[in-house]
XYZ file of C-alpha atoms in Angstrom:
677
model
C 0.056 0.000 -0.088
C 1.188 3.422 -0.829
C 1.978 6.303 1.484
C 0.035 8.645 -0.712
C -3.867 8.473 -0.650
C -6.000 10.095 -3.142
C -9.393 9.874 -1.612
C -12.484 10.926 -3.336
C -16.210 11.137 -2.152
C -19.025 11.053 -4.761
C -20.028 14.529 -5.802
C -23.499 15.338 -4.388
C -26.082 16.775 -6.814
C -26.603 20.413 -6.020
C -30.411 20.177 -6.469
C -31.077 19.901 -2.738
C -29.533 19.410 0.666
C -27.729 16.297 1.824
C -29.529 13.779 4.096
C -28.482 10.888 6.312
C -28.500 8.418 3.500
C -25.751 10.467 1.826
C -23.889 10.819 5.062
C -24.050 7.063 6.043
C -23.357 5.822 2.619
C -20.576 7.988 1.456
C -19.321 11.086 3.429
C -18.863 9.957 7.027
C -17.166 6.688 6.151
C -14.834 8.572 3.649
C -14.104 11.222 6.396
C -13.245 8.469 8.921
C -10.872 6.875 6.443
C -9.217 10.146 5.455
C -8.751 11.261 9.054
C -7.346 7.791 9.981
C -4.892 7.912 7.022
C -3.684 11.366 8.133
C -3.141 9.842 11.678
C -1.054 7.118 10.020
C 1.119 9.897 8.575
C 0.015 9.259 4.970
C 0.056 12.059 2.454
C -3.700 12.467 2.024
C -5.794 14.440 -0.528
C -9.445 14.258 0.367
C -11.451 15.696 -2.547
C -15.105 16.387 -3.194
C -17.352 19.045 -4.703
C -20.878 19.804 -5.899
C -22.087 18.109 -9.110
C -23.877 21.061 -10.742
C -24.516 19.747 -14.256
C -26.867 16.800 -13.452
C -30.288 16.481 -14.926
C -31.816 16.692 -11.491
C -30.604 20.362 -11.296
C -32.443 21.398 -14.530
C -35.511 19.406 -13.421
C -35.584 21.331 -10.090
C -34.975 24.707 -11.894
C -37.882 24.069 -14.229
C -40.025 23.176 -11.322
C -39.227 26.286 -9.362
C -39.122 28.626 -12.349
C -35.616 29.740 -11.869
C -32.309 29.076 -13.742
C -30.096 26.164 -13.076
C -27.334 28.416 -11.870
C -29.753 29.785 -9.347
C -30.358 26.311 -7.974
C -26.720 25.321 -7.819
C -25.609 28.489 -6.262
C -28.101 27.938 -3.470
C -27.539 24.349 -2.722
C -23.811 24.367 -3.083
C -23.489 26.657 -0.025
C -26.139 24.611 1.894
C -24.250 21.301 1.124
C -20.790 22.796 1.854
C -21.945 24.194 5.216
C -23.512 20.972 6.228
C -20.335 19.045 5.587
C -18.325 21.544 7.570
C -20.788 21.559 10.436
C -20.573 17.738 10.675
C -16.757 17.664 10.516
C -16.318 16.242 7.089
C -12.607 17.171 6.635
C -12.326 17.648 2.864
C -9.082 19.071 1.743
C -10.948 20.690 -1.154
C -14.630 21.113 -1.715
C -15.265 22.749 -5.127
C -17.896 22.852 -7.740
C -18.275 21.782 -11.451
C -19.632 25.020 -12.731
C -16.279 26.662 -12.235
C -14.268 28.016 -15.119
C -11.310 25.741 -14.144
C -13.498 22.593 -14.234
C -14.877 23.403 -17.666
C -11.273 23.886 -18.964
C -9.972 20.656 -17.390
C -12.901 18.464 -18.603
C -12.858 19.965 -22.084
C -9.109 19.286 -22.293
C -9.725 15.744 -21.258
C -12.369 15.298 -23.945
C -10.074 16.862 -26.516
C -7.123 14.523 -25.575
C -9.415 11.458 -26.166
C -10.748 13.007 -29.403
C -7.291 13.681 -30.715
C -6.401 10.155 -29.878
C -9.290 8.884 -31.936
C -10.854 7.260 -28.878
C -14.345 8.284 -29.741
C -16.644 7.077 -32.504
C -19.174 9.581 -34.067
C -22.592 8.063 -34.354
C -25.892 9.347 -35.634
C -28.597 7.856 -33.589
C -32.305 8.275 -32.949
C -32.857 10.093 -29.604
C -36.037 10.816 -27.877
C -37.374 14.297 -28.686
C -40.271 16.050 -26.916
C -42.148 17.765 -29.677
C -44.205 19.941 -27.330
C -41.221 21.196 -25.432
C -39.008 21.349 -28.560
C -36.031 19.660 -26.818
C -34.051 16.355 -27.087
C -34.544 14.551 -23.887
C -31.691 13.604 -21.597
C -31.904 10.074 -20.075
C -33.179 11.481 -16.733
C -35.943 13.314 -18.557
C -37.517 10.011 -19.717
C -39.421 7.744 -17.357
C -40.985 4.429 -18.096
C -41.249 0.829 -17.050
C -38.027 -1.023 -16.279
C -37.748 -4.083 -18.529
C -35.942 -6.032 -15.850
C -38.079 -5.513 -12.684
C -41.229 -3.816 -14.080
C -40.759 -0.667 -11.917
C -42.936 1.930 -13.613
C -40.702 4.867 -12.346
C -37.449 3.812 -13.998
C -35.343 6.544 -15.592
C -33.773 6.484 -19.087
C -30.330 5.634 -17.723
C -31.060 3.609 -14.595
C -33.765 1.822 -12.513
C -33.268 2.967 -9.047
C -35.350 0.035 -7.713
C -33.273 -2.794 -9.055
C -30.058 -0.980 -9.943
C -30.091 -1.865 -13.643
C -28.264 0.299 -16.038
C -30.600 1.277 -18.905
C -30.772 3.128 -22.184
C -33.948 5.128 -22.916
C -34.761 2.775 -25.701
C -35.097 -0.113 -23.326
C -37.913 1.503 -21.288
C -41.413 0.325 -21.794
C -44.000 3.014 -22.331
C -41.500 5.942 -22.139
C -42.771 9.433 -21.392
C -41.297 12.879 -21.197
C -40.847 14.414 -17.793
C -41.129 17.847 -19.451
C -44.571 17.530 -20.771
C -45.807 14.159 -19.921
C -46.185 13.382 -23.658
C -44.869 10.303 -25.468
C -41.562 11.330 -27.093
C -40.662 10.656 -30.644
C -37.354 9.517 -31.971
C -35.323 12.009 -33.979
C -31.765 11.728 -35.489
C -28.813 13.477 -33.736
C -25.023 13.085 -33.813
C -23.029 12.366 -30.745
C -19.572 11.162 -29.680
C -19.354 7.682 -28.059
C -16.730 5.874 -25.992
C -16.726 2.274 -27.174
C -16.747 0.549 -23.728
C -16.749 -2.822 -25.431
C -13.197 -2.247 -26.460
C -12.165 -1.985 -22.812
C -13.725 -5.301 -21.651
C -10.452 -7.213 -21.685
C -8.713 -4.553 -19.671
C -11.544 -4.355 -17.106
C -11.680 -8.090 -16.732
C -8.013 -8.342 -16.102
C -7.843 -5.265 -13.748
C -10.963 -5.914 -11.696
C -12.208 -9.488 -12.179
C -8.775 -11.046 -12.037
C -6.845 -8.310 -10.028
C -9.298 -7.496 -7.343
C -11.344 -10.622 -6.633
C -9.860 -10.958 -3.175
C -9.733 -7.277 -1.886
C -12.825 -5.537 -3.246
C -16.236 -5.617 -1.570
C -18.448 -8.487 -2.760
C -21.263 -6.041 -3.721
C -18.966 -3.930 -5.889
C -17.152 -6.907 -7.455
C -20.455 -8.686 -8.124
C -22.044 -5.793 -9.900
C -19.021 -5.247 -12.142
C -18.689 -8.864 -12.919
C -22.344 -8.964 -13.897
C -21.990 -6.019 -16.344
C -18.903 -7.416 -17.932
C -20.559 -10.827 -18.295
C -23.581 -9.175 -20.050
C -21.154 -7.317 -22.396
C -20.575 -3.524 -22.590
C -21.800 -1.297 -25.301
C -20.618 2.068 -26.646
C -21.917 4.931 -24.524
C -22.453 8.495 -25.654
C -20.096 10.966 -23.939
C -21.977 14.045 -25.247
C -25.669 15.099 -24.909
C -28.147 17.460 -26.646
C -28.580 19.773 -23.743
C -28.319 23.553 -22.919
C -26.849 23.079 -19.419
C -23.396 21.643 -18.814
C -19.892 21.792 -20.129
C -19.976 22.622 -23.838
C -18.477 20.051 -26.149
C -15.108 21.680 -27.354
C -15.637 20.910 -31.159
C -16.683 23.223 -33.968
C -19.614 21.040 -35.049
C -21.104 20.558 -31.687
C -23.280 23.580 -31.138
C -26.006 22.768 -28.514
C -24.240 19.841 -27.157
C -22.631 19.315 -23.725
C -20.460 16.718 -22.151
C -22.279 13.785 -20.635
C -22.611 14.407 -16.872
C -20.932 11.173 -16.079
C -18.019 12.271 -18.330
C -17.499 15.616 -16.710
C -18.441 14.759 -13.002
C -15.670 12.343 -12.251
C -13.133 14.583 -13.974
C -14.233 17.047 -11.206
C -12.066 15.001 -8.834
C -9.055 15.847 -10.988
C -10.085 19.498 -11.334
C -10.475 19.841 -7.600
C -7.229 18.193 -6.809
C -5.550 20.612 -9.209
C -7.207 23.500 -7.365
C -6.041 22.147 -3.952
C -2.482 21.392 -5.142
C -2.102 24.956 -6.612
C -3.061 26.364 -3.205
C -0.744 24.066 -1.274
C 2.381 23.935 -3.464
C 1.691 20.402 -4.475
C 1.899 18.579 -7.833
C -1.508 17.135 -8.547
C -0.008 14.458 -10.811
C 1.700 12.893 -7.860
C -1.878 11.821 -6.767
C -3.313 10.944 -10.168
C -0.517 9.879 -12.433
C 2.001 8.184 -10.017
C 1.828 4.406 -9.493
C 2.819 5.203 -5.808
C -0.612 6.710 -5.114
C -3.636 4.809 -3.946
C -6.883 6.162 -5.550
C -9.946 5.309 -3.381
C -13.393 6.252 -4.471
C -16.188 6.384 -1.773
C -19.613 6.082 -3.483
C -23.097 4.675 -3.165
C -24.062 1.449 -4.954
C -25.936 3.402 -7.665
C -22.700 4.904 -8.892
C -20.600 1.665 -9.130
C -20.898 1.415 -13.006
C -19.604 4.970 -13.449
C -16.644 4.647 -11.114
C -15.649 1.009 -11.912
C -16.291 0.951 -15.659
C -16.939 4.261 -17.357
C -14.412 6.409 -15.476
C -11.639 3.873 -15.576
C -12.200 3.374 -19.368
C -11.962 7.142 -19.811
C -8.634 7.174 -17.854
C -7.307 4.183 -19.719
C -8.174 5.870 -23.035
C -6.354 9.027 -21.873
C -3.300 6.945 -20.992
C -1.692 8.855 -18.081
C -3.893 7.991 -15.082
C -3.685 5.300 -12.403
C -6.594 3.053 -11.744
C -8.587 2.982 -8.474
C -6.988 0.735 -5.799
C -10.394 0.339 -4.302
C -14.082 1.517 -4.628
C -15.713 0.723 -1.367
C -19.377 1.377 -2.399
C -22.010 1.289 0.135
C -25.634 0.141 -0.157
C -28.650 2.290 0.803
C -29.800 3.497 4.269
C -33.547 3.287 4.890
C -35.452 5.579 7.248
C -37.935 4.002 9.655
C -38.063 0.913 7.350
C -38.921 2.941 4.211
C -36.644 4.034 1.406
C -35.330 7.579 1.726
C -36.940 9.746 -0.799
C -36.062 13.425 -1.425
C -39.151 13.987 -3.645
C -41.381 12.887 -0.778
C -39.391 14.590 1.815
C -38.872 11.279 3.559
C -35.436 12.064 4.929
C -33.518 13.452 7.856
C -31.692 16.490 6.366
C -28.184 17.308 7.535
C -28.711 21.006 7.887
C -31.907 20.436 9.958
C -30.210 17.992 12.242
C -27.383 20.448 12.953
C -30.085 23.056 13.905
C -32.192 20.888 16.001
C -29.394 18.968 17.833
C -26.641 21.731 18.393
C -23.383 20.337 19.613
C -24.416 16.725 18.814
C -22.662 16.152 15.457
C -20.767 13.157 16.869
C -23.938 11.510 17.993
C -25.208 11.441 14.363
C -21.748 10.340 13.108
C -21.650 7.473 15.649
C -25.233 6.388 14.897
C -24.786 6.384 11.223
C -21.436 4.639 11.363
C -22.848 1.935 13.572
C -25.585 1.427 11.103
C -23.562 1.905 7.961
C -24.919 0.037 4.921
C -21.599 -1.612 4.187
C -22.694 -4.684 2.232
C -26.487 -4.561 2.344
C -29.258 -1.971 2.887
C -29.624 -0.982 6.545
C -32.108 0.990 8.545
C -32.126 4.248 10.608
C -34.834 4.786 13.323
C -35.092 7.627 15.728
C -35.570 5.141 18.589
C -32.313 3.367 17.760
C -30.581 6.632 17.488
C -31.723 7.526 21.052
C -30.616 4.153 22.342
C -27.179 4.531 20.727
C -26.750 7.862 22.445
C -28.308 7.127 25.885
C -27.050 3.549 26.306
C -23.706 3.598 24.447
C -22.336 7.146 24.133
C -23.708 8.476 27.572
C -23.932 5.171 29.414
C -20.670 3.455 28.370
C -18.261 5.870 26.597
C -19.006 9.167 28.255
C -19.786 7.610 31.646
C -16.324 5.908 31.860
C -14.313 8.961 30.893
C -16.267 11.354 33.103
C -15.899 9.159 36.191
C -12.172 8.841 35.650
C -11.634 12.571 35.200
C -13.935 13.412 38.224
C -12.180 10.908 40.562
C -8.701 12.072 39.587
C -9.880 15.725 40.383
C -11.592 14.548 43.610
C -8.641 12.510 45.107
C -5.592 13.980 43.353
C -6.493 17.621 42.409
C -6.459 16.762 38.727
C -2.989 15.218 38.736
C -2.438 11.736 37.272
C -1.451 9.576 40.281
C 1.573 7.256 40.411
C 0.975 3.813 39.120
C 2.209 0.973 36.979
C 0.435 -0.001 33.635
C -1.172 -3.419 34.094
C -0.439 -6.075 31.515
C -4.108 -6.708 30.818
C -4.761 -2.998 30.464
C -1.913 -2.537 28.065
C -3.142 -5.497 26.017
C -6.672 -4.146 25.823
C -5.463 -0.738 24.649
C -3.036 -2.321 22.051
C -5.787 -4.642 20.945
C -8.304 -1.786 20.386
C -5.857 0.295 18.360
C -4.739 -2.707 16.303
C -8.323 -3.850 15.631
C -9.427 -0.289 14.593
C -6.528 -0.035 12.196
C -7.066 -3.515 10.710
C -10.797 -2.974 10.193
C -10.480 0.497 8.718
C -7.875 -0.689 6.184
C -10.588 -3.183 5.143
C -13.184 -0.490 5.070
C -15.119 -2.364 7.770
C -16.350 0.801 9.742
C -18.922 -0.837 11.948
C -16.337 -3.376 13.184
C -13.816 -0.700 13.809
C -16.418 1.254 15.818
C -17.251 -1.780 17.774
C -13.445 -2.177 18.737
C -13.381 1.352 20.024
C -16.591 0.826 22.227
C -15.248 -2.533 23.463
C -12.365 -0.572 24.954
C -14.854 1.759 26.723
C -16.724 -1.193 27.948
C -13.537 -2.827 29.342
C -12.800 0.594 31.031
C -16.237 0.602 32.841
C -15.738 -3.023 33.897
C -12.284 -2.207 35.240
C -13.565 0.590 37.403
C -16.444 -1.512 38.766
C -14.031 -4.203 39.689
C -11.286 -1.976 41.095
C -13.758 0.522 42.979
C -11.084 3.115 43.643
C -13.668 5.252 45.512
C -13.724 2.530 48.192
C -10.013 1.486 48.163
C -8.810 5.073 48.432
C -9.432 4.816 52.212
C -8.201 1.378 52.995
C -5.503 1.068 50.252
C -4.553 4.422 48.682
C -1.835 2.948 46.682
C -4.122 0.571 45.023
C -6.586 3.307 44.297
C -3.905 5.434 42.755
C -2.806 2.531 40.516
C -6.412 1.890 39.489
C -6.912 5.460 38.480
C -3.559 5.636 36.804
C -4.610 2.631 34.643
C -8.121 3.991 34.049
C -6.445 7.215 32.824
C -4.473 5.274 30.344
C -7.657 3.696 28.866
C -9.459 7.130 28.907
C -6.626 8.932 26.977
C -6.420 5.970 24.525
C -10.209 6.485 23.830
C -9.587 10.196 23.416
C -6.883 9.405 20.799
C -8.666 6.545 19.165
C -12.012 8.117 18.753
C -10.846 11.070 16.589
C -11.575 9.564 13.083
C -15.094 8.654 14.194
C -16.041 11.451 16.650
C -13.643 14.365 16.002
C -15.549 16.990 18.070
C -15.575 14.661 21.136
C -11.856 13.746 20.738
C -10.953 17.374 20.622
C -12.938 17.974 23.926
C -11.326 14.899 25.575
C -7.810 15.817 24.620
C -8.514 19.336 26.035
C -9.935 17.746 29.197
C -6.775 15.521 29.603
C -4.456 18.296 28.475
C -2.995 16.216 25.756
C -1.974 16.738 22.072
C -3.202 14.478 19.312
C -0.649 11.784 18.422
C 0.211 9.875 15.298
C -1.290 6.336 15.294
C 2.170 4.730 15.108
C 3.384 6.639 18.094
C 0.356 5.667 20.072
C 0.842 1.956 19.192
C 4.502 2.020 20.062
C 4.380 3.826 23.441
C 3.663 2.167 26.791
C 1.840 4.950 28.472
C -0.853 7.168 27.065
C -0.396 9.817 29.839
C 2.327 10.098 32.408
C 2.078 10.353 36.252
C 2.132 13.857 37.508
C 0.407 15.179 34.396
C -2.248 17.914 35.215
C -5.535 17.403 33.641
C -8.325 20.039 33.195
C -11.767 20.143 34.647
C -14.075 17.208 33.776
C -17.129 17.898 31.641
C -20.039 16.017 30.370
C -19.241 14.723 26.934
C -22.698 13.537 25.887
C -26.112 14.239 27.346
C -29.217 12.129 27.475
C -31.748 12.522 24.756
C -35.233 12.544 26.166
C -38.296 10.824 24.735
C -39.902 14.195 23.968
C -37.110 15.069 21.526
C -37.351 11.805 19.724
C -41.213 11.862 19.651
C -40.945 15.305 18.016
C -38.778 13.888 15.230
C -41.058 10.853 14.724
C -44.070 13.202 14.594
C -42.344 15.264 11.837
C -42.022 12.123 9.815
C -45.722 11.104 10.399
C -46.750 14.590 9.259
C -44.622 14.116 6.176
C -46.325 10.758 5.579
C -49.778 12.278 5.941
C -48.833 15.000 3.547
C -47.683 12.574 1.005
C -50.873 10.713 1.253
C -52.711 13.923 0.331
C -50.301 14.878 -2.429
C -49.830 11.411 -3.918
C -52.975 9.504 -2.864
C -53.231 5.759 -3.736
C -55.669 4.959 -6.329
C -58.719 2.939 -5.227
C -58.773 -0.720 -6.402
C -60.078 -1.512 -9.886
C -63.727 -2.314 -9.924
C -65.202 -5.544 -11.280
C -64.301 -6.415 -14.868
C -66.814 -5.584 -17.475
C -67.232 -7.037 -20.972
C -66.534 -5.026 -24.120
C -70.104 -5.180 -25.091
C -70.936 -3.362 -21.837
C -68.513 -0.611 -22.607
C -69.892 -0.054 -26.090
C -73.306 0.744 -24.479
C -71.778 3.772 -22.778
C -72.417 7.052 -24.592
C -69.867 9.815 -23.538
C -70.177 13.219 -25.183
C -68.595 16.660 -24.962
C -71.021 19.289 -23.600
C -70.990 22.874 -22.394
C -72.593 24.158 -19.153
C -75.023 27.040 -20.013
C -76.365 27.855 -16.564
C -75.609 26.849 -13.009
C -77.608 27.489 -9.755
C -77.727 26.101 -6.251
C -80.322 23.621 -5.214
C -82.442 24.730 -2.318
C -81.738 23.036 1.083
C -78.863 21.015 -0.560
C -75.394 22.315 0.352
C -73.583 19.859 -1.973
C -75.859 20.202 -5.151
C -75.757 22.367 -8.164
C -78.369 22.301 -11.008
C -76.950 22.726 -14.585
C -78.429 23.437 -17.911
C -76.178 21.658 -20.408
C -75.866 21.852 -24.263
C -74.970 18.268 -25.213
C -74.956 18.849 -28.969
C -77.914 16.497 -29.177
C -80.179 18.572 -26.997
C -80.264 20.887 -24.008
C -80.946 19.145 -20.787
C -80.871 19.427 -16.934
C -78.155 17.622 -14.885
C -77.880 17.792 -11.016
C -74.345 17.205 -9.740
C -72.797 17.166 -6.106
C -70.135 19.802 -6.835
C -71.248 22.673 -4.762
C -68.420 22.322 -2.259
C -65.852 22.572 -5.048
C -67.326 25.253 -7.318
C -69.434 28.307 -7.280
C -72.151 28.385 -9.924
C -70.390 31.342 -11.611
C -67.140 29.184 -12.055
C -69.054 26.502 -13.880
C -70.879 28.559 -16.531
C -69.155 28.218 -19.913
C -67.070 25.231 -19.007
C -66.853 22.373 -21.656
C -67.251 19.175 -19.853
C -67.932 15.383 -20.624
C -71.213 13.862 -19.895
C -72.575 10.301 -19.661
C -75.420 10.868 -22.027
C -77.489 7.737 -22.058
C -77.673 7.330 -18.236
C -81.364 6.706 -17.162
C -82.908 9.803 -15.752
C -83.559 9.977 -11.951
C -84.977 12.476 -9.593
C -82.699 14.332 -7.120
C -84.426 16.632 -4.709
C -87.460 16.761 -6.886
C -85.429 17.612 -9.975
C -85.025 15.199 -12.817
C -81.343 14.816 -13.678
C -80.737 13.608 -17.269
C -77.048 12.430 -17.246
C -73.918 12.517 -15.249
C -70.953 14.841 -15.646
C -67.466 13.307 -15.416
C -65.345 14.522 -12.420
C -62.172 13.585 -10.742
C -61.103 14.176 -7.112
C -57.936 16.077 -6.414
C -55.456 15.231 -3.530
C -57.106 17.975 -1.339
C -60.516 16.349 -1.835
C -61.874 19.037 -4.216
C -63.542 17.902 -7.422
C -62.387 18.986 -10.820
C -64.283 18.597 -14.246
C -62.823 16.169 -16.712
C -62.467 18.303 -19.825
C -61.064 17.908 -23.416
C -57.487 19.307 -23.783
C -58.667 21.521 -26.525
C -62.163 22.818 -27.073
C -64.254 20.848 -29.573
C -67.822 20.865 -30.770
C -70.599 19.825 -28.292
C -71.876 16.253 -28.825
C -68.453 14.856 -29.932
C -68.206 11.172 -28.881
C -65.564 10.393 -26.321
C -63.898 6.955 -26.951
């Protein structure tokens, strides 16, 4: 393994804030790893930035009626602050709309173009005739051909993880207008991924079968077994990095071409500020490139980006891609569109000073090899039972007792063999597990040392032996202090805010990992420590109930916004359907029905005749709102009396999420009496 670590974290889309799924599945594990590598004395570059060219950005901009630049400017700052507030220690956090990134990604494209690595292909691409635009993959939704998910995108099904092309979707529709798109010819530049199959098989399937995570290795193997196809590296869009060719007006680089190049751009920006050579990290075999990503990005980081770098010719390949699975929230999939999430910026506001509690809870539930679940009750338990009851309780007792009996001065003592072994064991296990990207196990090793410390104090009982055997009490607290300071040092990658507080409490400096593992004592006799303070505080039921109630309110809101359709009624025969006579009609007059709050009486021109219809729409419309509306009427429904008025037909209505009714109307005005079929 190299002494130089080039660590990247997946670029978050700047179309909204980050949530706990992002944190647990990418950013907190990446930060733990980067912090630990720094403690090992490695030369670390920890790089990330906002992905500001993704289709989700343009979708949100259209939805809010603003420009894509407005969206990314807003959320770049929100995301950047959230990461900073939670202690994510990026060496550089930048953005892909920068001039520098446009230059770097265009230069990368030109290099491949000049080396004839692309093929020019004229293909049929979906075009929205109503919007007058070619549709990017993410602007097309339809049914996944592999799992039948009706909400699959044109590039990927987020339910089964399948990588798709728009042509594979069943019943595709445009997200711009809802219309069925048409196919139209356009020219783009393709990277023939099939030409890199032998390289990818040798590099990953043969070279990393023993050291890559099974979920990553398995996905890559599956794609390679199915066979790779050329993929377009340019798109017909008006938002992104312009293709640097004279005959490419109106085209931009494919977002999964420019986004990973962002890692290179941001490394260059960092290197320029710090007097470093960025090539040492990206083009030197003595550098380990590590990508932290979610499972939905495996294909891009393990196939497309490596193929791009191989085509370029100067870049190293990733040493590892520790992709994580998904984190669910209260047993349901996190959904930004449904607001089913715990947002990072809201957590920081509602739980001030408790960043490490979230870091700990998410790491202990990290979806390392399979999807995992976050619940607020479990969060409370991890804080109250583990951080307060075990970790914080032990350290606080040690510091309080040393102040009580020795005025805050570490007493004389001799490090016990068992205590030394437990400290060394914890440090060694943390290191071993982190090098294998096993974050939950490494956190368990840390907590096991705290558990041992509590057991040690309970057995030794220095508050009792101080009277009858002062020397034994001193030795007990001397050993307890060694464990406490070891915890203060070891917890830094996981809980940096707490580590800083503890090192201040024990009046110690942070040490390199190797120095900690090679020294006998963590703290010397005669060392003056500072006043003890509570590290963690109990989280009450009321606080958790409030968070759960917020989610319940979200769920209720979603039911109103996205109500489930009623089950299908009993099947009818085609002959039954042909008996129904649906026509267009226009409401001529409307008036309230006496002593009936819900009824309106209409005079309707059906094109066949003018007739009276009574309908229960008074709670949704005033009579004035109805006059002149063109509607649809069931014409041959047998008449019946309602409140003494003969109603001759039924108007077609639909119920909106808020419970209000709306008339079913033709998209464009037509003649009255036109048959609806």
